[in-house]
């Protein structure tokens, strides 16, 4: 006869997020849902489907992309909130990088936004330039 409960491999906390965190999460999800629906609808004219697709297909495309946005945003927020546990959303993030005074952006992210896209574009054009025989 067993006198102890079987040992489980992992056990989730009973209440991983506090009540304030739950309220913030609900508001975040609602605002994100509306914002992403507006975004997907507003950008539809930039795609060929807005001129060639039927109304039903355009609605399907917007809803399909919107649901994808919701899934991605929800999963990432839940992972982040779950990683901080019951202290979320009261977790304080320390400033570990220098911040530029006027725009308030970190110096390293600004350099990243300037360097990485340019480097990626340079590398992306490399095969094209060598295929047409031009070199620099």
PDB file of C-alpha atoms in Angstrom:
ATOM      1  CA  UNK A   1       0.000   0.000   0.000  1.00  0.00           C
ATOM      2  CA  UNK A   2       1.349   3.402  -0.984  1.00  0.00           C
ATOM      3  CA  UNK A   3       1.545   5.930   1.822  1.00  0.00           C
ATOM      4  CA  UNK A   4       2.942   8.786  -0.274  1.00  0.00           C
ATOM      5  CA  UNK A   5       1.642  10.478  -3.372  1.00  0.00           C
ATOM      6  CA  UNK A   6       3.495   9.551  -6.549  1.00  0.00           C
ATOM      7  CA  UNK A   7       6.188  12.097  -7.346  1.00  0.00           C
ATOM      8  CA  UNK A   8       5.269  14.196 -10.365  1.00  0.00           C
ATOM      9  CA  UNK A   9       7.858  15.316 -12.880  1.00  0.00           C
ATOM     10  CA  UNK A  10       6.770  18.958 -12.900  1.00  0.00           C
ATOM     11  CA  UNK A  11       4.120  20.889 -11.106  1.00  0.00           C
ATOM     12  CA  UNK A  12       2.780  24.231 -12.202  1.00  0.00           C
ATOM     13  CA  UNK A  13       2.088  26.811  -9.514  1.00  0.00           C
ATOM     14  CA  UNK A  14      -1.574  27.047  -8.583  1.00  0.00           C
ATOM     15  CA  UNK A  15      -1.723  30.770  -9.333  1.00  0.00           C
ATOM     16  CA  UNK A  16       1.197  31.768 -11.581  1.00  0.00           C
ATOM     17  CA  UNK A  17       0.003  35.375 -12.075  1.00  0.00           C
ATOM     18  CA  UNK A  18      -1.459  37.664  -9.419  1.00  0.00           C
ATOM     19  CA  UNK A  19      -4.928  39.279  -9.844  1.00  0.00           C
ATOM     20  CA  UNK A  20      -3.453  42.595 -11.025  1.00  0.00           C
ATOM     21  CA  UNK A  21      -1.373  40.713 -13.587  1.00  0.00           C
ATOM     22  CA  UNK A  22      -4.509  38.936 -14.815  1.00  0.00           C
ATOM     23  CA  UNK A  23      -6.271  42.291 -15.263  1.00  0.00           C
ATOM     24  CA  UNK A  24      -3.294  43.702 -17.167  1.00  0.00           C
ATOM     25  CA  UNK A  25      -3.164  40.574 -19.314  1.00  0.00           C
ATOM     26  CA  UNK A  26      -6.881  40.818 -20.165  1.00  0.00           C
ATOM     27  CA  UNK A  27      -6.538  44.494 -21.152  1.00  0.00           C
ATOM     28  CA  UNK A  28      -3.397  43.735 -23.165  1.00  0.00           C
ATOM     29  CA  UNK A  29      -5.131  40.952 -25.088  1.00  0.00           C
ATOM     30  CA  UNK A  30      -8.195  43.110 -25.813  1.00  0.00           C
ATOM     31  CA  UNK A  31      -6.133  46.076 -27.006  1.00  0.00           C
ATOM     32  CA  UNK A  32      -3.859  43.800 -29.016  1.00  0.00           C
ATOM     33  CA  UNK A  33      -6.874  42.136 -30.658  1.00  0.00           C
ATOM     34  CA  UNK A  34      -8.365  45.451 -31.758  1.00  0.00           C
ATOM     35  CA  UNK A  35      -5.003  46.898 -32.791  1.00  0.00           C
ATOM     36  CA  UNK A  36      -4.022  43.886 -34.871  1.00  0.00           C
ATOM     37  CA  UNK A  37      -7.421  43.751 -36.577  1.00  0.00           C
ATOM     38  CA  UNK A  38      -7.112  47.432 -37.511  1.00  0.00           C
ATOM     39  CA  UNK A  39      -3.533  46.843 -38.701  1.00  0.00           C
ATOM     40  CA  UNK A  40      -4.397  43.836 -40.865  1.00  0.00           C
ATOM     41  CA  UNK A  41      -7.385  45.632 -42.386  1.00  0.00           C
ATOM     42  CA  UNK A  42      -5.428  48.839 -43.044  1.00  0.00           C
ATOM     43  CA  UNK A  43      -2.581  47.051 -44.800  1.00  0.00           C
ATOM     44  CA  UNK A  44      -4.836  44.933 -47.034  1.00  0.00           C
ATOM     45  CA  UNK A  45      -4.763  47.485 -49.905  1.00  0.00           C
ATOM     46  CA  UNK A  46      -0.986  46.968 -50.143  1.00  0.00           C
ATOM     47  CA  UNK A  47      -1.516  43.396 -51.346  1.00  0.00           C
ATOM     48  CA  UNK A  48      -2.725  42.132 -54.730  1.00  0.00           C
ATOM     49  CA  UNK A  49      -5.534  40.230 -53.040  1.00  0.00           C
ATOM     50  CA  UNK A  50      -7.325  43.518 -52.360  1.00  0.00           C
ATOM     51  CA  UNK A  51      -7.790  43.962 -56.112  1.00  0.00           C
ATOM     52  CA  UNK A  52      -8.083  40.381 -57.303  1.00  0.00           C
ATOM     53  CA  UNK A  53      -9.739  38.477 -54.467  1.00  0.00           C
ATOM     54  CA  UNK A  54     -13.424  38.237 -53.704  1.00  0.00           C
ATOM     55  CA  UNK A  55     -14.804  39.972 -50.645  1.00  0.00           C
ATOM     56  CA  UNK A  56     -15.091  36.640 -48.868  1.00  0.00           C
ATOM     57  CA  UNK A  57     -11.491  35.757 -49.598  1.00  0.00           C
ATOM     58  CA  UNK A  58     -10.284  39.185 -48.410  1.00  0.00           C
ATOM     59  CA  UNK A  59     -12.224  38.756 -45.168  1.00  0.00           C
ATOM     60  CA  UNK A  60     -10.748  35.286 -44.763  1.00  0.00           C
ATOM     61  CA  UNK A  61      -7.220  36.630 -45.351  1.00  0.00           C
ATOM     62  CA  UNK A  62      -7.630  39.409 -42.780  1.00  0.00           C
ATOM     63  CA  UNK A  63      -9.104  37.040 -40.188  1.00  0.00           C
ATOM     64  CA  UNK A  64      -6.461  34.391 -40.864  1.00  0.00           C
ATOM     65  CA  UNK A  65      -3.612  36.858 -40.377  1.00  0.00           C
ATOM     66  CA  UNK A  66      -5.344  38.457 -37.387  1.00  0.00           C
ATOM     67  CA  UNK A  67      -5.718  35.109 -35.627  1.00  0.00           C
ATOM     68  CA  UNK A  68      -2.050  34.376 -36.303  1.00  0.00           C
ATOM     69  CA  UNK A  69      -1.119  37.728 -34.748  1.00  0.00           C
ATOM     70  CA  UNK A  70      -3.249  36.934 -31.706  1.00  0.00           C
ATOM     71  CA  UNK A  71      -1.670  33.507 -31.262  1.00  0.00           C
ATOM     72  CA  UNK A  72       1.871  34.876 -31.520  1.00  0.00           C
ATOM     73  CA  UNK A  73       1.178  37.844 -29.235  1.00  0.00           C
ATOM     74  CA  UNK A  74      -0.662  35.747 -26.653  1.00  0.00           C
ATOM     75  CA  UNK A  75       1.963  33.021 -26.492  1.00  0.00           C
ATOM     76  CA  UNK A  76       4.846  35.473 -26.158  1.00  0.00           C
ATOM     77  CA  UNK A  77       3.065  37.486 -23.462  1.00  0.00           C
ATOM     78  CA  UNK A  78       2.112  34.365 -21.513  1.00  0.00           C
ATOM     79  CA  UNK A  79       5.664  33.041 -21.703  1.00  0.00           C
ATOM     80  CA  UNK A  80       7.018  36.361 -20.479  1.00  0.00           C
ATOM     81  CA  UNK A  81       4.452  36.694 -17.704  1.00  0.00           C
ATOM     82  CA  UNK A  82       4.888  33.060 -16.724  1.00  0.00           C
ATOM     83  CA  UNK A  83       8.657  33.447 -16.550  1.00  0.00           C
ATOM     84  CA  UNK A  84       8.309  36.205 -13.966  1.00  0.00           C
ATOM     85  CA  UNK A  85       5.690  34.330 -11.974  1.00  0.00           C
ATOM     86  CA  UNK A  86       3.417  35.922  -9.430  1.00  0.00           C
ATOM     87  CA  UNK A  87       5.439  39.151  -9.369  1.00  0.00           C
ATOM     88  CA  UNK A  88       4.278  40.063 -12.887  1.00  0.00           C
ATOM     89  CA  UNK A  89       3.525  42.884 -13.841  1.00  0.00           C
ATOM     90  CA  UNK A  90       5.506  44.412 -10.975  1.00  0.00           C
ATOM     91  CA  UNK A  91       8.893  43.198 -12.174  1.00  0.00           C
ATOM     92  CA  UNK A  92      11.409  45.996 -12.446  1.00  0.00           C
ATOM     93  CA  UNK A  93      13.858  45.906 -15.317  1.00  0.00           C
ATOM     94  CA  UNK A  94      17.249  47.416 -14.645  1.00  0.00           C
ATOM     95  CA  UNK A  95      18.824  49.720 -17.157  1.00  0.00           C
ATOM     96  CA  UNK A  96      21.812  47.799 -18.337  1.00  0.00           C
ATOM     97  CA  UNK A  97      22.559  49.814 -21.462  1.00  0.00           C
ATOM     98  CA  UNK A  98      23.340  53.479 -22.095  1.00  0.00           C
ATOM     99  CA  UNK A  99      20.326  55.519 -23.194  1.00  0.00           C
ATOM    100  CA  UNK A 100      20.522  58.380 -25.694  1.00  0.00           C
ATOM    101  CA  UNK A 101      19.257  61.586 -24.045  1.00  0.00           C
ATOM    102  CA  UNK A 102      16.929  63.098 -26.652  1.00  0.00           C
ATOM    103  CA  UNK A 103      15.166  60.036 -28.014  1.00  0.00           C
ATOM    104  CA  UNK A 104      15.421  57.822 -24.939  1.00  0.00           C
ATOM    105  CA  UNK A 105      16.445  54.780 -26.974  1.00  0.00           C
ATOM    106  CA  UNK A 106      19.273  52.562 -25.920  1.00  0.00           C
ATOM    107  CA  UNK A 107      22.514  53.100 -27.815  1.00  0.00           C
ATOM    108  CA  UNK A 108      23.009  49.424 -28.613  1.00  0.00           C
ATOM    109  CA  UNK A 109      19.497  48.845 -30.016  1.00  0.00           C
ATOM    110  CA  UNK A 110      19.893  51.955 -32.171  1.00  0.00           C
ATOM    111  CA  UNK A 111      23.196  50.656 -33.515  1.00  0.00           C
ATOM    112  CA  UNK A 112      21.590  47.253 -34.050  1.00  0.00           C
ATOM    113  CA  UNK A 113      18.765  48.827 -36.087  1.00  0.00           C
ATOM    114  CA  UNK A 114      21.328  50.714 -38.159  1.00  0.00           C
ATOM    115  CA  UNK A 115      23.923  47.970 -38.682  1.00  0.00           C
ATOM    116  CA  UNK A 116      22.054  44.663 -38.941  1.00  0.00           C
ATOM    117  CA  UNK A 117      19.575  45.596 -41.726  1.00  0.00           C
ATOM    118  CA  UNK A 118      22.327  47.171 -43.804  1.00  0.00           C
ATOM    119  CA  UNK A 119      24.592  44.175 -43.325  1.00  0.00           C
ATOM    120  CA  UNK A 120      21.740  41.791 -44.160  1.00  0.00           C
ATOM    121  CA  UNK A 121      20.941  43.730 -47.327  1.00  0.00           C
ATOM    122  CA  UNK A 122      24.597  43.751 -48.327  1.00  0.00           C
ATOM    123  CA  UNK A 123      24.811  39.979 -47.913  1.00  0.00           C
ATOM    124  CA  UNK A 124      21.471  39.472 -49.666  1.00  0.00           C
ATOM    125  CA  UNK A 125      22.688  41.368 -52.745  1.00  0.00           C
ATOM    126  CA  UNK A 126      26.008  39.536 -52.840  1.00  0.00           C
ATOM    127  CA  UNK A 127      24.832  36.499 -54.877  1.00  0.00           C
ATOM    128  CA  UNK A 128      22.928  38.788 -57.254  1.00  0.00           C
ATOM    129  CA  UNK A 129      25.976  40.966 -57.905  1.00  0.00           C
ATOM    130  CA  UNK A 130      28.208  37.963 -58.535  1.00  0.00           C
ATOM    131  CA  UNK A 131      25.627  36.383 -60.865  1.00  0.00           C
ATOM    132  CA  UNK A 132      25.560  39.443 -63.133  1.00  0.00           C
ATOM    133  CA  UNK A 133      29.349  39.775 -63.063  1.00  0.00           C
ATOM    134  CA  UNK A 134      29.631  43.039 -61.196  1.00  0.00           C
ATOM    135  CA  UNK A 135      31.894  43.391 -58.240  1.00  0.00           C
ATOM    136  CA  UNK A 136      32.783  46.178 -55.882  1.00  0.00           C
TER     137      UNK A 136
END
